[in-house]
Amino acid sequence: LAKTTQPISMDSYEGQEVNITCSHNNIATNDYITWYQQFPSQGPRFIIQGYKTKVTNEVASLFIPADRKSSTLSLPRVSLSDTAVYYCLVEKNNQGGKLIFGQGTELSVKP
Amino acid sequence: SQTIHQWPATLVQPVGSPLSLECTVEGTSNPNLYWYRQAAGRGLQLLFYSVGIGQISSEVPQNLSASRPQDRQFILSSKKLLLSDSGFYLCAWMASGVSYEQYFGPGTRLTVT
């Protein structure tokens, strides 16, 4: 499984756009990039997944360059409730779902 | 719709005592099931996963074991707890086949004293 590297923590203010970048230099051809969000004392929640270029949903956008060695999760206009830990994962679809969570990025949104 | 249940929500156990945590999923069949542990609030460690009844894969060789007696039931056990077993235990499920989204339960906070 490809190893991922992301910043341990980030600070932001309400209303700002937050971009969290994840490095996955050893990503394989059939790997997908997935992001999860975790609030304290809760299980992680799926945010978004992509393979290449750009994916957008009602929560976030995911930007993946052509070489796919990194990805950026973009959260538009964050609020205090976006304070959480964000995990970047690289996984193969339909492979038993053996997800490996790293340490994640702890995002702190301030008023 | 699918739901996942875990119990108990919190547990305080003395060192050397046994453990049994249960997880059940509703609204789906033949799910992949997972047990994770999170210590100190960061980084989930995959402990066990199962792709079918009686099929258990262990990721971490410790004093923990898992069983899947029924399709939508996943049990985490220990015969003798260690202090290092304290943590937040999360059960998750994912649809078998082409899928990429895991759904997590509410978790069990275990404190070993």
PDB file of C-alpha atoms in Angstrom:
ATOM      1  CA  LEU A   1       0.000   0.000   0.000  1.00  0.00           C
ATOM      2  CA  ALA A   2       1.287   3.436  -0.931  1.00  0.00           C
ATOM      3  CA  LYS A   3       2.493   5.506   1.978  1.00  0.00           C
ATOM      4  CA  THR A   4       1.061   8.983   2.414  1.00  0.00           C
ATOM      5  CA  THR A   5       2.590  12.075   3.960  1.00  0.00           C
ATOM      6  CA  GLN A   6       0.575  15.084   5.086  1.00  0.00           C
ATOM      7  CA  PRO A   7       1.130  17.979   7.501  1.00  0.00           C
ATOM      8  CA  ILE A   8       0.515  17.156  11.127  1.00  0.00           C
ATOM      9  CA  SER A   9      -1.497  20.294  11.778  1.00  0.00           C
ATOM     10  CA  MET A  10      -2.899  23.418  10.141  1.00  0.00           C
ATOM     11  CA  ASP A  11      -4.574  26.551  11.423  1.00  0.00           C
ATOM     12  CA  SER A  12      -7.172  28.597   9.628  1.00  0.00           C
ATOM     13  CA  TYR A  13      -9.860  31.193  10.251  1.00  0.00           C
ATOM     14  CA  GLU A  14     -13.546  31.074   9.550  1.00  0.00           C
ATOM     15  CA  GLY A  15     -14.452  31.896   5.984  1.00  0.00           C
ATOM     16  CA  GLN A  16     -11.067  31.018   4.534  1.00  0.00           C
ATOM     17  CA  GLU A  17     -10.353  28.335   1.979  1.00  0.00           C
ATOM     18  CA  VAL A  18      -8.184  25.543   3.346  1.00  0.00           C
ATOM     19  CA  ASN A  19      -5.969  23.352   1.198  1.00  0.00           C
ATOM     20  CA  ILE A  20      -4.423  20.231   2.675  1.00  0.00           C
ATOM     21  CA  THR A  21      -1.833  18.536   0.528  1.00  0.00           C
ATOM     22  CA  CYS A  22      -0.933  14.873   0.712  1.00  0.00           C
ATOM     23  CA  SER A  23       2.105  13.238  -0.873  1.00  0.00           C
ATOM     24  CA  HIS A  24       1.930   9.691  -2.195  1.00  0.00           C
ATOM     25  CA  ASN A  25       5.001   9.217  -4.340  1.00  0.00           C
ATOM     26  CA  ASN A  26       4.606   5.457  -4.679  1.00  0.00           C
ATOM     27  CA  ILE A  27       1.002   5.452  -5.815  1.00  0.00           C
ATOM     28  CA  ALA A  28       0.181   2.571  -8.141  1.00  0.00           C
ATOM     29  CA  THR A  29      -1.775   2.693 -11.365  1.00  0.00           C
ATOM     30  CA  ASN A  30      -4.897   1.167  -9.834  1.00  0.00           C
ATOM     31  CA  ASP A  31      -4.819   3.145  -6.585  1.00  0.00           C
ATOM     32  CA  TYR A  32      -7.497   5.679  -5.704  1.00  0.00           C
ATOM     33  CA  ILE A  33      -7.077   8.632  -3.375  1.00  0.00           C
ATOM     34  CA  THR A  34      -9.582   8.982  -0.568  1.00  0.00           C
ATOM     35  CA  TRP A  35     -10.039  11.531   2.203  1.00  0.00           C
ATOM     36  CA  TYR A  36     -11.768  11.034   5.528  1.00  0.00           C
ATOM     37  CA  GLN A  37     -12.722  13.482   8.272  1.00  0.00           C
ATOM     38  CA  GLN A  38     -12.764  12.643  11.963  1.00  0.00           C
ATOM     39  CA  PHE A  39     -14.245  14.633  14.822  1.00  0.00           C
ATOM     40  CA  PRO A  40     -13.184  13.898  18.414  1.00  0.00           C
ATOM     41  CA  SER A  41     -14.664  10.717  19.872  1.00  0.00           C
ATOM     42  CA  GLN A  42     -16.259   9.762  16.566  1.00  0.00           C
ATOM     43  CA  GLY A  43     -15.342   7.424  13.772  1.00  0.00           C
ATOM     44  CA  PRO A  44     -13.948   8.840  10.530  1.00  0.00           C
ATOM     45  CA  ARG A  45     -16.342   9.891   7.815  1.00  0.00           C
ATOM     46  CA  PHE A  46     -15.740   9.618   4.085  1.00  0.00           C
ATOM     47  CA  ILE A  47     -15.363  12.995   2.386  1.00  0.00           C
ATOM     48  CA  ILE A  48     -14.265  12.468  -1.179  1.00  0.00           C
ATOM     49  CA  GLN A  49     -12.428  10.155  -3.515  1.00  0.00           C
ATOM     50  CA  GLY A  50     -10.692  10.639  -6.837  1.00  0.00           C
ATOM     51  CA  TYR A  51      -8.383   9.067  -9.364  1.00  0.00           C
ATOM     52  CA  LYS A  52      -7.117  11.996 -11.411  1.00  0.00           C
ATOM     53  CA  THR A  53      -7.758  15.654 -12.241  1.00  0.00           C
ATOM     54  CA  LYS A  54     -10.501  17.204 -10.143  1.00  0.00           C
ATOM     55  CA  VAL A  55     -13.436  15.905  -8.179  1.00  0.00           C
ATOM     56  CA  THR A  56     -15.981  18.106  -6.430  1.00  0.00           C
ATOM     57  CA  ASN A  57     -18.892  17.360  -4.161  1.00  0.00           C
ATOM     58  CA  GLU A  58     -21.017  19.347  -1.747  1.00  0.00           C
ATOM     59  CA  VAL A  59     -18.327  19.193   0.936  1.00  0.00           C
ATOM     60  CA  ALA A  60     -14.947  19.562  -0.748  1.00  0.00           C
ATOM     61  CA  SER A  61     -12.865  19.453  -3.886  1.00  0.00           C
ATOM     62  CA  LEU A  62     -10.001  17.133  -4.608  1.00  0.00           C
ATOM     63  CA  PHE A  63      -7.234  18.140  -6.979  1.00  0.00           C
ATOM     64  CA  ILE A  64      -4.917  15.494  -8.376  1.00  0.00           C
ATOM     65  CA  PRO A  65      -2.082  16.426 -10.765  1.00  0.00           C
ATOM     66  CA  ALA A  66      -1.251  14.356 -13.814  1.00  0.00           C
ATOM     67  CA  ASP A  67       1.556  12.407 -12.111  1.00  0.00           C
ATOM     68  CA  ARG A  68      -0.790  11.577  -9.186  1.00  0.00           C
ATOM     69  CA  LYS A  69       2.090  11.743  -6.726  1.00  0.00           C
ATOM     70  CA  SER A  70       0.196  14.197  -4.578  1.00  0.00           C
ATOM     71  CA  SER A  71      -3.323  15.401  -3.996  1.00  0.00           C
ATOM     72  CA  THR A  72      -4.908  18.449  -2.409  1.00  0.00           C
ATOM     73  CA  LEU A  73      -8.112  18.507  -0.435  1.00  0.00           C
ATOM     74  CA  SER A  74      -9.764  21.906  -0.676  1.00  0.00           C
ATOM     75  CA  LEU A  75     -12.360  23.021   1.848  1.00  0.00           C
ATOM     76  CA  PRO A  76     -14.120  26.223   0.759  1.00  0.00           C
ATOM     77  CA  ARG A  77     -15.012  28.836   3.360  1.00  0.00           C
ATOM     78  CA  VAL A  78     -14.355  26.767   6.474  1.00  0.00           C
ATOM     79  CA  SER A  79     -16.345  27.193   9.636  1.00  0.00           C
ATOM     80  CA  LEU A  80     -15.598  26.286  13.239  1.00  0.00           C
ATOM     81  CA  SER A  81     -17.361  22.967  12.702  1.00  0.00           C
ATOM     82  CA  ASP A  82     -14.718  21.965  10.166  1.00  0.00           C
ATOM     83  CA  THR A  83     -12.206  21.617  12.992  1.00  0.00           C
ATOM     84  CA  ALA A  84     -11.240  17.967  12.742  1.00  0.00           C
ATOM     85  CA  VAL A  85      -8.522  15.553  11.683  1.00  0.00           C
ATOM     86  CA  TYR A  86      -8.322  14.891   7.952  1.00  0.00           C
ATOM     87  CA  TYR A  87      -6.845  11.660   6.640  1.00  0.00           C
ATOM     88  CA  CYS A  88      -5.492  11.031   3.190  1.00  0.00           C
ATOM     89  CA  LEU A  89      -5.530   7.400   2.078  1.00  0.00           C
ATOM     90  CA  VAL A  90      -4.437   5.602  -1.041  1.00  0.00           C
ATOM     91  CA  GLU A  91      -6.242   2.372  -1.791  1.00  0.00           C
ATOM     92  CA  LYS A  92      -7.173  -0.026  -4.512  1.00  0.00           C
ATOM     93  CA  ASN A  93     -10.855  -0.317  -5.229  1.00  0.00           C
ATOM     94  CA  ASN A  94     -12.362  -3.723  -4.626  1.00  0.00           C
ATOM     95  CA  GLN A  95      -9.421  -5.060  -2.681  1.00  0.00           C
ATOM     96  CA  GLY A  96     -11.146  -5.918   0.562  1.00  0.00           C
ATOM     97  CA  GLY A  97     -11.058  -2.338   1.721  1.00  0.00           C
ATOM     98  CA  LYS A  98      -7.885  -2.680   3.731  1.00  0.00           C
ATOM     99  CA  LEU A  99      -7.489   0.989   4.542  1.00  0.00           C
ATOM    100  CA  ILE A 100      -4.347   2.236   6.220  1.00  0.00           C
ATOM    101  CA  PHE A 101      -4.848   5.482   8.109  1.00  0.00           C
ATOM    102  CA  GLY A 102      -1.821   7.644   8.800  1.00  0.00           C
ATOM    103  CA  GLN A 103      -1.614  10.327  11.455  1.00  0.00           C
ATOM    104  CA  GLY A 104      -3.750  12.753   9.501  1.00  0.00           C
ATOM    105  CA  THR A 105      -3.792  16.532   9.543  1.00  0.00           C
ATOM    106  CA  GLU A 106      -5.353  18.250  12.519  1.00  0.00           C
ATOM    107  CA  LEU A 107      -7.159  21.309  11.201  1.00  0.00           C
ATOM    108  CA  SER A 108      -8.014  23.997  13.707  1.00  0.00           C
ATOM    109  CA  VAL A 109     -10.440  26.685  12.550  1.00  0.00           C
ATOM    110  CA  LYS A 110     -10.476  29.829  14.646  1.00  0.00           C
ATOM    111  CA  PRO A 111     -13.115  32.552  14.802  1.00  0.00           C
TER     112      PRO A 111
ATOM    113  CA  SER B   1     -30.609   2.380   5.123  1.00  0.00           C
ATOM    114  CA  GLN B   2     -27.561   0.824   6.695  1.00  0.00           C
ATOM    115  CA  THR B   3     -26.599   1.326  10.310  1.00  0.00           C
ATOM    116  CA  ILE B   4     -23.743   0.081  12.418  1.00  0.00           C
ATOM    117  CA  HIS B   5     -23.914  -0.492  16.132  1.00  0.00           C
ATOM    118  CA  GLN B   6     -21.186  -0.898  18.696  1.00  0.00           C
ATOM    119  CA  TRP B   7     -21.382  -1.594  22.380  1.00  0.00           C
ATOM    120  CA  PRO B   8     -20.596  -0.762  24.989  1.00  0.00           C
ATOM    121  CA  ALA B   9     -19.868   2.928  24.423  1.00  0.00           C
ATOM    122  CA  THR B  10     -17.411   3.070  27.307  1.00  0.00           C
ATOM    123  CA  LEU B  11     -15.705   0.404  29.324  1.00  0.00           C
ATOM    124  CA  VAL B  12     -13.305   0.384  32.251  1.00  0.00           C
ATOM    125  CA  GLN B  13     -11.589  -2.927  32.858  1.00  0.00           C
ATOM    126  CA  PRO B  14      -8.768  -4.030  35.149  1.00  0.00           C
ATOM    127  CA  VAL B  15      -5.558  -5.440  33.777  1.00  0.00           C
ATOM    128  CA  GLY B  16      -5.828  -9.172  33.200  1.00  0.00           C
ATOM    129  CA  SER B  17      -9.586  -9.199  32.731  1.00  0.00           C
ATOM    130  CA  PRO B  18     -11.254 -10.481  29.549  1.00  0.00           C
ATOM    131  CA  LEU B  19     -12.767  -8.300  26.855  1.00  0.00           C
ATOM    132  CA  SER B  20     -15.609  -8.645  24.422  1.00  0.00           C
ATOM    133  CA  LEU B  21     -16.690  -5.825  22.123  1.00  0.00           C
ATOM    134  CA  GLU B  22     -19.508  -6.371  19.703  1.00  0.00           C
ATOM    135  CA  CYS B  23     -20.358  -4.759  16.417  1.00  0.00           C
ATOM    136  CA  THR B  24     -23.406  -5.378  14.256  1.00  0.00           C
ATOM    137  CA  VAL B  25     -24.452  -3.980  10.921  1.00  0.00           C
ATOM    138  CA  GLU B  26     -27.987  -3.610   9.648  1.00  0.00           C
ATOM    139  CA  GLY B  27     -29.363  -3.048   6.200  1.00  0.00           C
ATOM    140  CA  THR B  28     -26.700  -4.779   4.147  1.00  0.00           C
ATOM    141  CA  SER B  29     -25.499  -8.275   3.487  1.00  0.00           C
ATOM    142  CA  ASN B  30     -22.045  -9.790   3.174  1.00  0.00           C
ATOM    143  CA  PRO B  31     -20.226  -6.624   4.213  1.00  0.00           C
ATOM    144  CA  ASN B  32     -16.504  -6.392   4.779  1.00  0.00           C
ATOM    145  CA  LEU B  33     -15.974  -5.727   8.484  1.00  0.00           C
ATOM    146  CA  TYR B  34     -13.097  -4.052  10.283  1.00  0.00           C
ATOM    147  CA  TRP B  35     -11.777  -3.397  13.775  1.00  0.00           C
ATOM    148  CA  TYR B  36      -9.543  -0.369  14.341  1.00  0.00           C
ATOM    149  CA  ARG B  37      -7.929   1.033  17.452  1.00  0.00           C
ATOM    150  CA  GLN B  38      -7.038   4.641  18.004  1.00  0.00           C
ATOM    151  CA  ALA B  39      -4.693   5.592  20.817  1.00  0.00           C
ATOM    152  CA  ALA B  40      -4.078   9.092  22.074  1.00  0.00           C
ATOM    153  CA  GLY B  41      -6.636  10.534  19.661  1.00  0.00           C
ATOM    154  CA  ARG B  42      -4.569  10.149  16.504  1.00  0.00           C
ATOM    155  CA  GLY B  43      -3.908   7.556  13.856  1.00  0.00           C
ATOM    156  CA  LEU B  44      -6.163   4.571  13.386  1.00  0.00           C
ATOM    157  CA  GLN B  45      -4.524   1.180  13.598  1.00  0.00           C
ATOM    158  CA  LEU B  46      -6.190  -1.595  11.639  1.00  0.00           C
ATOM    159  CA  LEU B  47      -6.464  -4.635  13.906  1.00  0.00           C
ATOM    160  CA  PHE B  48      -8.607  -7.138  12.010  1.00  0.00           C
ATOM    161  CA  TYR B  49     -10.721  -7.333   8.912  1.00  0.00           C
ATOM    162  CA  SER B  50     -13.128  -9.896   7.555  1.00  0.00           C
ATOM    163  CA  VAL B  51     -14.535 -10.468   4.091  1.00  0.00           C
ATOM    164  CA  GLY B  52     -16.924 -13.229   5.162  1.00  0.00           C
ATOM    165  CA  ILE B  53     -18.189 -15.431   7.976  1.00  0.00           C
ATOM    166  CA  GLY B  54     -15.331 -17.139   9.729  1.00  0.00           C
ATOM    167  CA  GLN B  55     -12.733 -15.321   7.609  1.00  0.00           C
ATOM    168  CA  ILE B  56     -10.519 -13.142   9.756  1.00  0.00           C
ATOM    169  CA  SER B  57      -7.303 -11.425   8.762  1.00  0.00           C
ATOM    170  CA  SER B  58      -5.085 -10.140  11.528  1.00  0.00           C
ATOM    171  CA  GLU B  59      -2.967  -7.083  11.021  1.00  0.00           C
ATOM    172  CA  VAL B  60      -1.463  -6.763  14.466  1.00  0.00           C
ATOM    173  CA  PRO B  61      -0.209  -9.801  16.426  1.00  0.00           C
ATOM    174  CA  GLN B  62      -1.298  -8.938  19.948  1.00  0.00           C
ATOM    175  CA  ASN B  63      -3.387 -10.413  22.709  1.00  0.00           C
ATOM    176  CA  LEU B  64      -6.524  -9.570  20.774  1.00  0.00           C
ATOM    177  CA  SER B  65      -8.632 -11.797  18.573  1.00  0.00           C
ATOM    178  CA  ALA B  66     -11.663 -11.332  16.386  1.00  0.00           C
ATOM    179  CA  SER B  67     -14.502 -13.519  15.277  1.00  0.00           C
ATOM    180  CA  ARG B  68     -17.362 -13.261  12.823  1.00  0.00           C
ATOM    181  CA  PRO B  69     -20.002 -15.755  13.889  1.00  0.00           C
ATOM    182  CA  GLN B  70     -22.681 -14.251  11.677  1.00  0.00           C
ATOM    183  CA  ASP B  71     -22.681 -12.288   8.446  1.00  0.00           C
ATOM    184  CA  ARG B  72     -23.242  -8.919  10.081  1.00  0.00           C
ATOM    185  CA  GLN B  73     -21.651  -9.490  13.477  1.00  0.00           C
ATOM    186  CA  PHE B  74     -18.037  -8.834  14.353  1.00  0.00           C
ATOM    187  CA  ILE B  75     -16.591  -9.438  17.815  1.00  0.00           C
ATOM    188  CA  LEU B  76     -13.301  -8.287  19.273  1.00  0.00           C
ATOM    189  CA  SER B  77     -11.997 -10.246  22.231  1.00  0.00           C
ATOM    190  CA  SER B  78      -9.147 -10.614  24.627  1.00  0.00           C
ATOM    191  CA  LYS B  79      -8.490 -13.192  27.311  1.00  0.00           C
ATOM    192  CA  LYS B  80      -6.316 -10.891  29.396  1.00  0.00           C
ATOM    193  CA  LEU B  81      -6.199  -7.150  28.918  1.00  0.00           C
ATOM    194  CA  LEU B  82      -2.994  -5.145  29.099  1.00  0.00           C
ATOM    195  CA  LEU B  83      -2.629  -1.492  29.999  1.00  0.00           C
ATOM    196  CA  SER B  84      -1.568  -0.867  26.414  1.00  0.00           C
ATOM    197  CA  ASP B  85      -4.961  -2.087  25.191  1.00  0.00           C
ATOM    198  CA  SER B  86      -6.553   1.168  26.309  1.00  0.00           C
ATOM    199  CA  GLY B  87      -7.891   3.201  23.442  1.00  0.00           C
ATOM    200  CA  PHE B  88     -10.810   4.017  21.202  1.00  0.00           C
ATOM    201  CA  TYR B  89     -12.038   0.955  19.325  1.00  0.00           C
ATOM    202  CA  LEU B  90     -13.883   1.467  16.097  1.00  0.00           C
ATOM    203  CA  CYS B  91     -15.789  -1.012  14.014  1.00  0.00           C
ATOM    204  CA  ALA B  92     -16.396  -0.279  10.356  1.00  0.00           C
ATOM    205  CA  TRP B  93     -18.083  -1.872   7.392  1.00  0.00           C
ATOM    206  CA  MET B  94     -17.774  -1.561   3.677  1.00  0.00           C
ATOM    207  CA  ALA B  95     -19.882  -3.014   0.901  1.00  0.00           C
ATOM    208  CA  SER B  96     -18.192  -5.954  -0.754  1.00  0.00           C
ATOM    209  CA  GLY B  97     -17.386  -5.666  -4.412  1.00  0.00           C
ATOM    210  CA  VAL B  98     -16.429  -2.392  -6.021  1.00  0.00           C
ATOM    211  CA  SER B  99     -16.473   0.091  -3.171  1.00  0.00           C
ATOM    212  CA  TYR B 100     -14.280   2.641  -1.538  1.00  0.00           C
ATOM    213  CA  GLU B 101     -16.229   4.057   1.374  1.00  0.00           C
ATOM    214  CA  GLN B 102     -16.029   2.659   4.875  1.00  0.00           C
ATOM    215  CA  TYR B 103     -18.717   3.456   7.414  1.00  0.00           C
ATOM    216  CA  PHE B 104     -17.671   3.633  11.028  1.00  0.00           C
ATOM    217  CA  GLY B 105     -19.565   2.873  14.197  1.00  0.00           C
ATOM    218  CA  PRO B 106     -19.750   5.178  17.219  1.00  0.00           C
ATOM    219  CA  GLY B 107     -16.782   3.506  18.885  1.00  0.00           C
ATOM    220  CA  THR B 108     -15.988   2.058  22.312  1.00  0.00           C
ATOM    221  CA  ARG B 109     -13.737   3.934  24.698  1.00  0.00           C
ATOM    222  CA  LEU B 110     -11.775   1.305  26.633  1.00  0.00           C
ATOM    223  CA  THR B 111      -9.726   2.180  29.689  1.00  0.00           C
ATOM    224  CA  VAL B 112      -7.625  -0.544  31.220  1.00  0.00           C
ATOM    225  CA  THR B 113      -6.671   0.216  34.825  1.00  0.00           C
TER     226      THR B 113
END
